[in-house]
PDB file of C-alpha atoms in Angstrom:
ATOM      1  CA  MET A   1      66.736  74.552 141.578  1.00 43.00           C
ATOM      2  CA  ALA A   2      65.283  77.535 143.253  1.00 40.00           C
ATOM      3  CA  THR A   3      62.058  75.543 144.432  1.00 41.00           C
ATOM      4  CA  SER A   4      64.455  72.634 145.890  1.00 41.00           C
ATOM      5  CA  ARG A   5      66.614  75.202 147.727  1.00 36.00           C
ATOM      6  CA  ALA A   6      63.346  76.674 149.117  1.00 37.00           C
ATOM      7  CA  ASP A   7      62.318  73.225 150.299  1.00 38.00           C
ATOM      8  CA  VAL A   8      65.645  72.783 152.045  1.00 33.00           C
ATOM      9  CA  GLU A   9      65.514  75.801 153.796  1.00 34.00           C
ATOM     10  CA  ARG A  10      62.087  75.171 155.215  1.00 38.00           C
ATOM     11  CA  GLY A  11      63.239  71.988 156.346  1.00 38.00           C
ATOM     12  CA  GLY A  12      62.362  69.553 153.700  1.00 41.00           C
ATOM     13  CA  SER A  13      64.321  67.347 151.708  1.00 42.00           C
ATOM     14  CA  SER A  14      65.711  67.810 148.211  1.00 43.00           C
ATOM     15  CA  SER A  15      64.139  64.734 146.594  1.00 45.00           C
ATOM     16  CA  PRO A  16      60.730  62.962 147.081  1.00 44.00           C
ATOM     17  CA  ARG A  17      62.447  59.640 147.902  1.00 43.00           C
ATOM     18  CA  LYS A  18      64.402  61.209 150.878  1.00 44.00           C
ATOM     19  CA  GLN A  19      61.047  63.013 152.042  1.00 44.00           C
ATOM     20  CA  GLN A  20      59.302  59.549 151.867  1.00 42.00           C
ATOM     21  CA  GLN A  21      62.001  57.993 154.031  1.00 40.00           C
ATOM     22  CA  GLU A  22      62.344  60.930 156.816  1.00 43.00           C
ATOM     23  CA  LYS A  23      58.401  61.164 156.960  1.00 42.00           C
ATOM     24  CA  GLY A  24      58.624  65.040 157.856  1.00 39.00           C
ATOM     25  CA  LYS A  25      61.791  65.023 159.993  1.00 39.00           C
ATOM     26  CA  VAL A  26      64.445  67.704 159.112  1.00 37.00           C
ATOM     27  CA  PRO A  27      68.022  67.370 158.831  1.00 37.00           C
ATOM     28  CA  THR A  28      68.861  70.735 160.152  1.00 44.00           C
ATOM     29  CA  PRO A  29      70.109  70.845 163.738  1.00 44.00           C
ATOM     30  CA  LEU A  30      68.806  74.206 164.622  1.00 54.00           C
ATOM     31  CA  TYR A  31      65.452  75.837 163.668  1.00 56.00           C
ATOM     32  CA  PRO A  32      63.700  72.936 162.133  1.00 60.00           C
ATOM     33  CA  GLN A  33      60.846  74.275 159.838  1.00 59.00           C
ATOM     34  CA  HIS A  34      58.018  71.796 158.862  1.00 54.00           C
ATOM     35  CA  GLU A  35      55.626  72.187 156.058  1.00 53.00           C
ATOM     36  CA  GLY A  36      52.536  74.049 157.049  1.00 53.00           C
ATOM     37  CA  GLU A  37      54.231  76.153 159.798  1.00 61.00           C
ATOM     38  CA  ARG A  38      54.102  79.848 159.122  1.00 70.00           C
ATOM     39  CA  GLU A  39      57.338  81.851 158.254  1.00 80.00           C
ATOM     40  CA  TRP A  40      57.277  85.011 159.491  1.00 85.00           C
ATOM     41  CA  THR A  41      59.206  88.116 157.988  1.00 89.00           C
ATOM     42  CA  PRO A  42      61.562  89.540 160.434  1.00 91.00           C
ATOM     43  CA  TRP A  43      61.156  93.250 161.177  1.00 94.00           C
ATOM     44  CA  LEU A  44      61.376  93.453 165.041  1.00 96.00           C
ATOM     45  CA  VAL A  45      65.160  92.438 165.186  1.00 95.00           C
ATOM     46  CA  PRO A  46      66.015  94.918 162.475  1.00 95.00           C
ATOM     47  CA  SER A  47      64.157  97.790 164.186  1.00 96.00           C
ATOM     48  CA  ILE A  48      65.930  96.688 167.356  1.00 96.00           C
ATOM     49  CA  LEU A  49      69.228  96.927 165.655  1.00 96.00           C
ATOM     50  CA  VAL A  50      68.400 100.372 164.427  1.00 97.00           C
ATOM     51  CA  ALA A  51      67.322 101.572 168.016  1.00 96.00           C
ATOM     52  CA  ASN A  52      70.451 100.488 169.365  1.00 96.00           C
ATOM     53  CA  ILE A  53      72.551 102.213 166.777  1.00 96.00           C
ATOM     54  CA  THR A  54      70.234 105.356 167.134  1.00 96.00           C
ATOM     55  CA  VAL A  55      70.581 105.487 170.901  1.00 96.00           C
ATOM     56  CA  PHE A  56      74.424 105.004 170.761  1.00 95.00           C
ATOM     57  CA  THR A  57      74.577 107.811 168.250  1.00 95.00           C
ATOM     58  CA  ILE A  58      72.512 110.275 170.332  1.00 95.00           C
ATOM     59  CA  ALA A  59      74.883 109.364 173.443  1.00 94.00           C
ATOM     60  CA  MET A  60      77.841 110.236 171.281  1.00 94.00           C
ATOM     61  CA  TYR A  61      76.222 113.679 170.195  1.00 94.00           C
ATOM     62  CA  TYR A  62      75.617 114.431 173.705  1.00 94.00           C
ATOM     63  CA  ASN A  63      78.837 113.373 174.958  1.00 92.00           C
ATOM     64  CA  ASN A  64      80.637 115.866 172.819  1.00 90.00           C
ATOM     65  CA  CYS A  65      84.172 114.904 173.929  1.00 89.00           C
ATOM     66  CA  PRO A  66      85.774 117.927 172.441  1.00 88.00           C
ATOM     67  CA  ALA A  67      83.790 120.298 174.577  1.00 86.00           C
ATOM     68  CA  HIS A  68      83.963 118.659 177.800  1.00 80.00           C
ATOM     69  CA  ASN A  69      87.924 117.554 177.446  1.00 74.00           C
ATOM     70  CA  ALA A  70      89.041 120.767 175.868  1.00 61.00           C
ATOM     71  CA  LYS A  71      92.190 120.649 178.179  1.00 62.00           C
ATOM     72  CA  PRO A  72      93.646 117.222 177.785  1.00 59.00           C
ATOM     73  CA  GLY A  73      95.322 115.753 180.895  1.00 60.00           C
ATOM     74  CA  ARG A  74      96.909 112.721 181.615  1.00 57.00           C
ATOM     75  CA  ASP A  75      94.135 110.608 180.206  1.00 64.00           C
ATOM     76  CA  GLY A  76      95.118 112.052 176.570  1.00 74.00           C
ATOM     77  CA  GLN A  77      92.960 113.473 173.852  1.00 86.00           C
ATOM     78  CA  CYS A  78      89.884 112.550 172.285  1.00 90.00           C
ATOM     79  CA  VAL A  79      90.037 109.692 170.095  1.00 90.00           C
ATOM     80  CA  ALA A  80      89.117 109.965 166.295  1.00 87.00           C
ATOM     81  CA  GLY A  81      88.922 114.095 166.781  1.00 86.00           C
ATOM     82  CA  PHE A  82      87.935 114.287 162.947  1.00 90.00           C
ATOM     83  CA  LEU A  83      84.513 113.184 164.088  1.00 88.00           C
ATOM     84  CA  HIS A  84      84.183 116.464 166.081  1.00 89.00           C
ATOM     85  CA  ARG A  85      81.561 116.005 168.577  1.00 90.00           C
ATOM     86  CA  PHE A  86      81.077 112.273 167.760  1.00 93.00           C
ATOM     87  CA  SER A  87      84.734 111.726 168.697  1.00 93.00           C
ATOM     88  CA  PHE A  88      85.401 109.146 171.545  1.00 92.00           C
ATOM     89  CA  GLN A  89      86.708 109.696 175.027  1.00 91.00           C
ATOM     90  CA  PRO A  90      90.319 109.020 175.645  1.00 91.00           C
ATOM     91  CA  LEU A  91      91.276 105.245 175.685  1.00 88.00           C
ATOM     92  CA  ARG A  92      92.336 105.617 179.391  1.00 87.00           C
ATOM     93  CA  GLN A  93      88.480 106.441 180.268  1.00 86.00           C
ATOM     94  CA  ASN A  94      87.109 104.292 177.533  1.00 86.00           C
ATOM     95  CA  PRO A  95      88.680 101.576 175.717  1.00 86.00           C
ATOM     96  CA  LEU A  96      85.765 100.482 173.833  1.00 86.00           C
ATOM     97  CA  LEU A  97      85.647 103.743 171.881  1.00 90.00           C
ATOM     98  CA  GLY A  98      82.570 105.532 173.285  1.00 91.00           C
ATOM     99  CA  PRO A  99      81.255 108.095 175.634  1.00 92.00           C
ATOM    100  CA  SER A 100      82.277 108.934 179.061  1.00 90.00           C
ATOM    101  CA  SER A 101      80.685 107.095 182.316  1.00 90.00           C
ATOM    102  CA  ALA A 102      79.085 110.411 183.113  1.00 91.00           C
ATOM    103  CA  THR A 103      77.015 110.340 179.840  1.00 92.00           C
ATOM    104  CA  LEU A 104      75.984 107.059 180.331  1.00 93.00           C
ATOM    105  CA  VAL A 105      74.635 107.562 183.725  1.00 92.00           C
ATOM    106  CA  LYS A 106      72.700 110.716 182.546  1.00 93.00           C
ATOM    107  CA  MET A 107      71.129 108.585 179.770  1.00 93.00           C
ATOM    108  CA  GLY A 108      69.722 105.775 181.781  1.00 91.00           C
ATOM    109  CA  ALA A 109      72.772 103.414 182.382  1.00 91.00           C
ATOM    110  CA  LEU A 110      72.293 100.840 185.252  1.00 91.00           C
ATOM    111  CA  VAL A 111      73.296 102.439 188.624  1.00 89.00           C
ATOM    112  CA  TRP A 112      72.144 100.329 191.724  1.00 87.00           C
ATOM    113  CA  ASP A 113      72.109 103.218 193.985  1.00 87.00           C
ATOM    114  CA  LYS A 114      69.943 105.160 191.535  1.00 90.00           C
ATOM    115  CA  VAL A 115      67.695 102.207 191.267  1.00 88.00           C
ATOM    116  CA  VAL A 116      67.067 101.596 194.937  1.00 85.00           C
ATOM    117  CA  HIS A 117      67.741 104.643 196.720  1.00 85.00           C
ATOM    118  CA  GLY A 118      66.588 107.044 193.844  1.00 85.00           C
ATOM    119  CA  HIS A 119      63.556 104.959 192.926  1.00 86.00           C
ATOM    120  CA  GLN A 120      64.670 104.904 189.258  1.00 90.00           C
ATOM    121  CA  GLY A 121      63.466 101.605 188.339  1.00 88.00           C
ATOM    122  CA  TRP A 122      63.160 102.479 184.722  1.00 92.00           C
ATOM    123  CA  ARG A 123      66.815 102.099 184.394  1.00 92.00           C
ATOM    124  CA  LEU A 124      66.587  98.356 184.491  1.00 91.00           C
ATOM    125  CA  PHE A 125      64.964  98.711 181.068  1.00 93.00           C
ATOM    126  CA  SER A 126      66.840 101.657 179.795  1.00 93.00           C
ATOM    127  CA  CYS A 127      70.439 100.236 180.153  1.00 92.00           C
ATOM    128  CA  MET A 128      69.502  97.473 177.550  1.00 93.00           C
ATOM    129  CA  TRP A 129      69.379  99.943 174.829  1.00 94.00           C
ATOM    130  CA  MET A 130      72.935 101.578 175.546  1.00 92.00           C
ATOM    131  CA  HIS A 131      76.305 100.461 174.649  1.00 91.00           C
ATOM    132  CA  ALA A 132      79.689 101.527 176.158  1.00 89.00           C
ATOM    133  CA  GLY A 133      81.456 101.893 172.862  1.00 90.00           C
ATOM    134  CA  VAL A 134      81.512 101.104 169.194  1.00 91.00           C
ATOM    135  CA  LEU A 135      83.268  97.702 169.873  1.00 86.00           C
ATOM    136  CA  HIS A 136      80.858  96.695 172.297  1.00 87.00           C
ATOM    137  CA  LEU A 137      77.887  98.005 170.149  1.00 90.00           C
ATOM    138  CA  VAL A 138      79.098  95.842 167.043  1.00 89.00           C
ATOM    139  CA  ALA A 139      79.642  92.816 168.900  1.00 85.00           C
ATOM    140  CA  ASN A 140      76.264  92.803 170.406  1.00 88.00           C
ATOM    141  CA  MET A 141      74.641  93.721 167.220  1.00 91.00           C
ATOM    142  CA  LEU A 142      76.307  90.794 165.221  1.00 88.00           C
ATOM    143  CA  SER A 143      74.985  88.432 167.884  1.00 85.00           C
ATOM    144  CA  LEU A 144      71.353  89.871 167.439  1.00 90.00           C
ATOM    145  CA  LEU A 145      71.335  89.259 163.813  1.00 90.00           C
ATOM    146  CA  PHE A 146      72.909  85.956 164.219  1.00 85.00           C
ATOM    147  CA  VAL A 147      70.441  84.824 166.892  1.00 86.00           C
ATOM    148  CA  GLY A 148      67.327  86.957 166.475  1.00 90.00           C
ATOM    149  CA  LEU A 149      66.652  87.145 162.762  1.00 90.00           C
ATOM    150  CA  ARG A 150      65.874  83.316 162.529  1.00 86.00           C
ATOM    151  CA  LEU A 151      63.925  82.927 165.677  1.00 90.00           C
ATOM    152  CA  GLU A 152      61.673  85.649 164.665  1.00 92.00           C
ATOM    153  CA  GLN A 153      61.341  84.081 161.186  1.00 90.00           C
ATOM    154  CA  GLN A 154      60.213  81.018 162.786  1.00 88.00           C
ATOM    155  CA  PHE A 155      58.417  82.120 166.041  1.00 91.00           C
ATOM    156  CA  GLY A 156      57.129  85.621 165.148  1.00 92.00           C
ATOM    157  CA  TYR A 157      57.566  89.254 166.608  1.00 94.00           C
ATOM    158  CA  VAL A 158      55.386  88.940 169.567  1.00 95.00           C
ATOM    159  CA  ARG A 159      57.126  85.932 171.129  1.00 94.00           C
ATOM    160  CA  ILE A 160      60.632  86.787 170.313  1.00 95.00           C
ATOM    161  CA  GLY A 161      59.973  90.413 171.498  1.00 96.00           C
ATOM    162  CA  ALA A 162      58.813  89.223 174.941  1.00 96.00           C
ATOM    163  CA  ILE A 163      61.489  86.914 175.415  1.00 96.00           C
ATOM    164  CA  TYR A 164      63.810  89.854 174.577  1.00 96.00           C
ATOM    165  CA  LEU A 165      62.349  92.481 176.646  1.00 95.00           C
ATOM    166  CA  ILE A 166      61.838  90.281 179.601  1.00 94.00           C
ATOM    167  CA  SER A 167      65.233  88.590 179.493  1.00 94.00           C
ATOM    168  CA  GLY A 168      66.881  91.927 179.297  1.00 93.00           C
ATOM    169  CA  VAL A 169      65.060  93.250 182.525  1.00 92.00           C
ATOM    170  CA  GLY A 170      65.893  90.006 184.313  1.00 91.00           C
ATOM    171  CA  GLY A 171      69.465  90.355 183.430  1.00 91.00           C
ATOM    172  CA  SER A 172      69.295  93.800 184.786  1.00 90.00           C
ATOM    173  CA  VAL A 173      67.772  92.761 188.026  1.00 89.00           C
ATOM    174  CA  LEU A 174      70.528  90.064 188.591  1.00 88.00           C
ATOM    175  CA  SER A 175      73.068  92.436 187.819  1.00 87.00           C
ATOM    176  CA  SER A 176      71.953  95.204 190.119  1.00 84.00           C
ATOM    177  CA  LEU A 177      71.985  92.452 192.818  1.00 83.00           C
ATOM    178  CA  PHE A 178      75.636  91.747 192.586  1.00 83.00           C
ATOM    179  CA  ILE A 179      77.304  94.757 191.176  1.00 79.00           C
ATOM    180  CA  ARG A 180      76.708  97.817 193.146  1.00 78.00           C
ATOM    181  CA  SER A 181      79.846  99.940 192.563  1.00 79.00           C
ATOM    182  CA  ALA A 182      79.902 100.041 188.644  1.00 81.00           C
ATOM    183  CA  ILE A 183      77.404 101.106 186.190  1.00 85.00           C
ATOM    184  CA  SER A 184      76.251  98.636 183.490  1.00 87.00           C
ATOM    185  CA  VAL A 185      75.011  98.959 179.979  1.00 89.00           C
ATOM    186  CA  GLY A 186      74.298  96.732 176.896  1.00 88.00           C
ATOM    187  CA  ALA A 187      71.817  94.175 175.317  1.00 89.00           C
ATOM    188  CA  SER A 188      73.716  90.984 176.239  1.00 87.00           C
ATOM    189  CA  GLY A 189      71.080  90.021 179.106  1.00 91.00           C
ATOM    190  CA  ALA A 190      68.401  90.314 176.506  1.00 94.00           C
ATOM    191  CA  LEU A 191      70.734  88.375 173.572  1.00 91.00           C
ATOM    192  CA  PHE A 192      71.565  85.597 176.298  1.00 92.00           C
ATOM    193  CA  GLY A 193      67.621  85.418 176.729  1.00 94.00           C
ATOM    194  CA  LEU A 194      67.516  84.460 173.229  1.00 93.00           C
ATOM    195  CA  LEU A 195      69.936  81.757 173.731  1.00 91.00           C
ATOM    196  CA  GLY A 196      68.321  80.358 176.787  1.00 92.00           C
ATOM    197  CA  ALA A 197      65.166  80.347 174.763  1.00 92.00           C
ATOM    198  CA  MET A 198      66.660  78.156 172.083  1.00 90.00           C
ATOM    199  CA  LEU A 199      68.061  75.885 174.423  1.00 89.00           C
ATOM    200  CA  ALA A 200      64.562  75.383 175.891  1.00 90.00           C
ATOM    201  CA  GLU A 201      62.835  75.179 172.475  1.00 88.00           C
ATOM    202  CA  LEU A 202      65.184  72.370 171.859  1.00 86.00           C
ATOM    203  CA  LEU A 203      64.178  70.330 174.970  1.00 85.00           C
ATOM    204  CA  SER A 204      60.488  71.068 174.867  1.00 83.00           C
ATOM    205  CA  ASN A 205      60.209  70.250 170.874  1.00 81.00           C
ATOM    206  CA  TRP A 206      62.494  67.317 171.176  1.00 78.00           C
ATOM    207  CA  THR A 207      60.575  65.164 168.888  1.00 74.00           C
ATOM    208  CA  ILE A 208      61.090  67.184 165.696  1.00 74.00           C
ATOM    209  CA  TYR A 209      64.744  67.109 165.808  1.00 71.00           C
ATOM    210  CA  THR A 210      66.450  64.502 163.675  1.00 70.00           C
ATOM    211  CA  ASN A 211      70.120  65.173 164.682  1.00 71.00           C
ATOM    212  CA  LYS A 212      69.527  65.730 168.569  1.00 71.00           C
ATOM    213  CA  VAL A 213      73.190  65.373 169.617  1.00 76.00           C
ATOM    214  CA  ALA A 214      74.469  67.928 166.998  1.00 74.00           C
ATOM    215  CA  ALA A 215      71.722  70.309 167.984  1.00 72.00           C
ATOM    216  CA  VAL A 216      72.491  70.155 171.739  1.00 76.00           C
ATOM    217  CA  THR A 217      76.173  70.116 171.195  1.00 80.00           C
ATOM    218  CA  THR A 218      76.043  73.348 168.983  1.00 75.00           C
ATOM    219  CA  LEU A 219      74.018  75.265 171.182  1.00 76.00           C
ATOM    220  CA  LEU A 220      75.738  74.413 174.249  1.00 79.00           C
ATOM    221  CA  PHE A 221      78.983  75.280 172.879  1.00 78.00           C
ATOM    222  CA  VAL A 222      78.010  78.680 171.759  1.00 74.00           C
ATOM    223  CA  ILE A 223      76.473  79.335 175.179  1.00 74.00           C
ATOM    224  CA  ALA A 224      79.617  78.211 177.041  1.00 76.00           C
ATOM    225  CA  VAL A 225      81.856  80.298 174.904  1.00 70.00           C
ATOM    226  CA  ASN A 226      79.788  83.342 175.737  1.00 69.00           C
ATOM    227  CA  LEU A 227      79.820  82.523 179.253  1.00 68.00           C
ATOM    228  CA  VAL A 228      83.688  82.201 179.349  1.00 67.00           C
ATOM    229  CA  LEU A 229      83.765  85.608 177.571  1.00 60.00           C
ATOM    230  CA  GLY A 230      82.137  87.126 180.644  1.00 59.00           C
ATOM    231  CA  ILE A 231      85.427  86.859 182.691  1.00 58.00           C
ATOM    232  CA  LEU A 232      87.267  89.397 180.559  1.00 54.00           C
ATOM    233  CA  PRO A 233      87.318  93.062 182.007  1.00 52.00           C
ATOM    234  CA  HIS A 234      84.237  95.301 181.816  1.00 56.00           C
ATOM    235  CA  VAL A 235      82.000  92.375 180.731  1.00 63.00           C
ATOM    236  CA  ASN A 236      79.011  91.862 182.988  1.00 71.00           C
ATOM    237  CA  ASN A 237      78.291  88.027 183.503  1.00 78.00           C
ATOM    238  CA  PHE A 238      75.637  88.525 185.826  1.00 84.00           C
ATOM    239  CA  ALA A 239      73.410  90.065 183.137  1.00 87.00           C
ATOM    240  CA  HIS A 240      74.299  87.057 181.010  1.00 88.00           C
ATOM    241  CA  ILE A 241      73.173  84.570 183.368  1.00 89.00           C
ATOM    242  CA  GLY A 242      70.187  86.618 184.622  1.00 90.00           C
ATOM    243  CA  GLY A 243      68.923  87.060 180.880  1.00 92.00           C
ATOM    244  CA  PHE A 244      69.809  83.341 180.068  1.00 92.00           C
ATOM    245  CA  LEU A 245      67.887  81.997 182.891  1.00 92.00           C
ATOM    246  CA  THR A 246      64.814  84.190 182.279  1.00 92.00           C
ATOM    247  CA  GLY A 247      64.855  83.367 178.496  1.00 93.00           C
ATOM    248  CA  PHE A 248      65.342  79.627 179.309  1.00 92.00           C
ATOM    249  CA  LEU A 249      62.266  79.496 181.523  1.00 92.00           C
ATOM    250  CA  LEU A 250      60.375  81.922 178.998  1.00 92.00           C
ATOM    251  CA  GLY A 251      61.412  79.393 176.112  1.00 91.00           C
ATOM    252  CA  PHE A 252      59.315  76.527 177.453  1.00 90.00           C
ATOM    253  CA  VAL A 253      56.335  78.790 177.779  1.00 90.00           C
ATOM    254  CA  LEU A 254      56.285  80.586 174.513  1.00 91.00           C
ATOM    255  CA  LEU A 255      57.954  78.423 172.030  1.00 88.00           C
ATOM    256  CA  MET A 256      56.329  74.958 172.495  1.00 82.00           C
ATOM    257  CA  ARG A 257      55.714  73.687 168.852  1.00 79.00           C
ATOM    258  CA  PRO A 258      53.477  70.646 167.976  1.00 71.00           C
ATOM    259  CA  HIS A 259      55.082  67.241 168.430  1.00 62.00           C
ATOM    260  CA  PHE A 260      56.315  65.198 165.591  1.00 58.00           C
ATOM    261  CA  GLY A 261      53.399  63.057 165.278  1.00 56.00           C
ATOM    262  CA  TRP A 262      51.109  65.951 164.648  1.00 57.00           C
ATOM    263  CA  MET A 263      53.429  67.680 162.021  1.00 58.00           C
ATOM    264  CA  GLU A 264      53.952  64.377 160.086  1.00 59.00           C
ATOM    265  CA  ARG A 265      50.145  64.743 159.264  1.00 56.00           C
ATOM    266  CA  TYR A 266      51.149  66.981 156.466  1.00 56.00           C
ATOM    267  CA  ARG A 267      52.931  64.606 154.543  1.00 58.00           C
ATOM    268  CA  LEU A 268      50.568  61.518 155.264  1.00 52.00           C
ATOM    269  CA  PRO A 269      48.395  60.587 152.248  1.00 53.00           C
ATOM    270  CA  ALA A 270      44.653  61.945 152.330  1.00 55.00           C
ATOM    271  CA  GLY A 271      42.584  59.915 154.958  1.00 54.00           C
ATOM    272  CA  SER A 272      45.507  58.410 156.763  1.00 52.00           C
ATOM    273  CA  PRO A 273      44.897  58.309 160.752  1.00 54.00           C
ATOM    274  CA  CYS A 274      47.049  60.588 162.456  1.00 56.00           C
ATOM    275  CA  THR A 275      47.371  61.451 166.406  1.00 55.00           C
ATOM    276  CA  ALA A 276      44.735  63.900 167.820  1.00 60.00           C
ATOM    277  CA  ARG A 277      47.119  65.469 170.391  1.00 72.00           C
ATOM    278  CA  LYS A 278      48.932  68.386 169.123  1.00 74.00           C
ATOM    279  CA  TYR A 279      51.281  68.662 172.044  1.00 73.00           C
ATOM    280  CA  LEU A 280      52.621  65.887 174.337  1.00 72.00           C
ATOM    281  CA  PRO A 281      52.132  65.732 178.266  1.00 78.00           C
ATOM    282  CA  TYR A 282      55.665  66.422 178.884  1.00 72.00           C
ATOM    283  CA  GLN A 283      55.646  69.689 176.922  1.00 76.00           C
ATOM    284  CA  TRP A 284      52.796  71.011 179.255  1.00 79.00           C
ATOM    285  CA  ALA A 285      54.492  69.842 182.140  1.00 82.00           C
ATOM    286  CA  LEU A 286      57.566  71.795 181.296  1.00 79.00           C
ATOM    287  CA  MET A 287      55.531  74.903 180.381  1.00 79.00           C
ATOM    288  CA  ALA A 288      53.672  74.769 183.719  1.00 83.00           C
ATOM    289  CA  ALA A 289      56.994  74.376 185.747  1.00 82.00           C
ATOM    290  CA  ALA A 290      58.853  77.102 183.921  1.00 81.00           C
ATOM    291  CA  LEU A 291      56.001  79.598 184.083  1.00 80.00           C
ATOM    292  CA  ALA A 292      55.940  78.995 188.008  1.00 83.00           C
ATOM    293  CA  LEU A 293      59.678  79.471 188.419  1.00 80.00           C
ATOM    294  CA  ALA A 294      59.921  82.497 186.099  1.00 76.00           C
ATOM    295  CA  VAL A 295      57.228  84.349 188.208  1.00 78.00           C
ATOM    296  CA  ALA A 296      58.654  83.096 191.508  1.00 78.00           C
ATOM    297  CA  GLY A 297      62.248  83.884 190.390  1.00 75.00           C
ATOM    298  CA  LEU A 298      61.432  87.205 189.037  1.00 68.00           C
ATOM    299  CA  HIS A 299      59.273  88.098 192.309  1.00 72.00           C
ATOM    300  CA  LEU A 300      62.306  86.979 194.454  1.00 74.00           C
ATOM    301  CA  ARG A 301      64.874  89.204 192.678  1.00 68.00           C
ATOM    302  CA  THR A 302      62.814  92.199 192.587  1.00 67.00           C
ATOM    303  CA  THR A 303      61.947  91.768 196.263  1.00 73.00           C
ATOM    304  CA  ARG A 304      65.728  91.356 197.235  1.00 71.00           C
ATOM    305  CA  LEU A 305      66.676  94.506 195.016  1.00 64.00           C
ATOM    306  CA  ALA A 306      64.105  96.458 196.817  1.00 66.00           C
ATOM    307  CA  ALA A 307      65.390  95.500 200.222  1.00 67.00           C
ATOM    308  CA  GLY A 308      69.054  96.153 199.299  1.00 61.00           C
ATOM    309  CA  THR A 309      69.015  99.561 201.124  1.00 47.00           C
ATOM    310  CA  HIS A 310      70.999  98.337 203.921  1.00 44.00           C
ATOM    311  CA  SER A 311      74.111  98.416 201.622  1.00 47.00           C
ATOM    312  CA  THR A 312      76.401 101.052 201.559  1.00 44.00           C
ATOM    313  CA  ASN A 313      76.376 103.779 198.875  1.00 43.00           C
ATOM    314  CA  PRO A 314      78.963 103.076 196.170  1.00 41.00           C
ATOM    315  CA  SER A 315      81.716 105.619 195.540  1.00 38.00           C
ATOM    316  CA  SER A 316      80.803 108.819 193.533  1.00 37.00           C
ATOM    317  CA  THR A 317      83.505 107.899 190.907  1.00 42.00           C
ATOM    318  CA  TRP A 318      81.889 105.373 188.584  1.00 50.00           C
ATOM    319  CA  THR A 319      83.609 102.678 186.411  1.00 56.00           C
ATOM    320  CA  PHE A 320      81.569 101.049 183.641  1.00 59.00           C
ATOM    321  CA  VAL A 321      80.854  97.348 183.092  1.00 64.00           C
ATOM    322  CA  ALA A 322      79.857  96.720 179.336  1.00 65.00           C
ATOM    323  CA  THR A 323      77.577  93.540 178.965  1.00 61.00           C
ATOM    324  CA  CYS A 324      79.473  92.254 175.813  1.00 52.00           C
ATOM    325  CA  ARG A 325      78.877  89.358 174.003  1.00 49.00           C
ATOM    326  CA  ASN A 326      80.432  87.581 170.721  1.00 44.00           C
ATOM    327  CA  SER A 327      78.832  84.710 169.022  1.00 41.00           C
ATOM    328  CA  SER A 328      81.757  83.807 167.091  1.00 37.00           C
TER     329      SER A 328
END
């Protein structure tokens, strides 16, 4: 029973007869795994989870609502006061149960004025490790586990880590181009990058999927739902779109897999002829086009961001935009 289950999880069939019929194709619509492909042990995604929780804990410790809100005014008292210095800002200030906007800015939130005029480009990276509140953090971390664990298991920590980090920066850059009067924090640009990479992987490795319609429908539905959630208050859809586009292009470059004919050789009898081409011409074409577009797009966005000094400075009273995401 255990062996049979393991075969199914790896993409095989539960019976030898069915294996012979499908000749190496897998019924799973997402994340198909073929015999002979390495299966990685995920450690990067759990590490990212721990890092995000640690940064949020440090932010709450530094925020220290009771000390900075000793005389509650019209905004109300600190929420969950029994947590002492880890208690949350009044709901009028932060409805997501988290620190103040001032704390987020001091710790590295994305602020257009500080990136462009203050030459603090590091905020494009630091903001993706910060969250506006507990609700924001939980939603993003559940999404990270839902999407990231299986991707790392299949493609390894190097490729998934590169997609996550570069997509997060790509989302931050696009966000800075369109949101200049609010701060932005959250890992959603990076998470949408993983979703975009999943879609690119599906298109690039089209021949290895058995139920193509189910795979496309499922993935597009998840993407559409999360983009629609971007219209909610305090949610930054520009980071979503920027991260998704970056991850989509990187997926063609980093997640290309051998086509069906090459993978089928593991199930053929010894001595049987098999194709010598590991990748098909269309896969190479997609990879080359995506790489060119990714480099050109990132260069264009960073150039426009650097040239944005003609705009007026934002108000000194900041609001926050949480790049929130929910996979359900």
